[in-house]
C-alpha angles and dihedrals in degrees: 000000000000118000124199121202121189127201139169103066123132147115120315136165121249110279092029131115139238133182120213123199131195123189124194118213141162125061104350122180096165139339118204118174121015126187153151129252130177139206124199122198111284093007136100122257110269138193118261103172142323135202131196125222086257092055102256111147137205127190137190108248095246091056099047112118094013104058128050124194122201138161142204107215093191089058096036087232131139125197135199118201109197119194133175090024119199131201087250088065089068107120146107107280117214128199117218134190132184107212150114137251088198101282101083135300125290140152118266127198135203124226093255135246124233120239116189121184116193123206 
């Protein structure tokens, strides 16, 4: 099994920055795409950004220019640098990875990390 552990969430004032990290561990055969999603209270989970193993990125429109996703393949770790944070960015942020522990590919999820942006 692949386990994902996020870190780096917290409380920040509007206009501030946070950097989230997510490390994959366990039995890892291969990890393809990694990404971040978020879920605000009363709302559905939504895409924040994804990154392929080759480094190609995709962002939700509202995050373009403010958030940057990156990854370290050697460490099986994905990062999310969040700048110019707004109160609307308040949510639980979930790491996701599409990979395999040797028995077929599936999507894995982390437990989530809370990001709170105060006005």
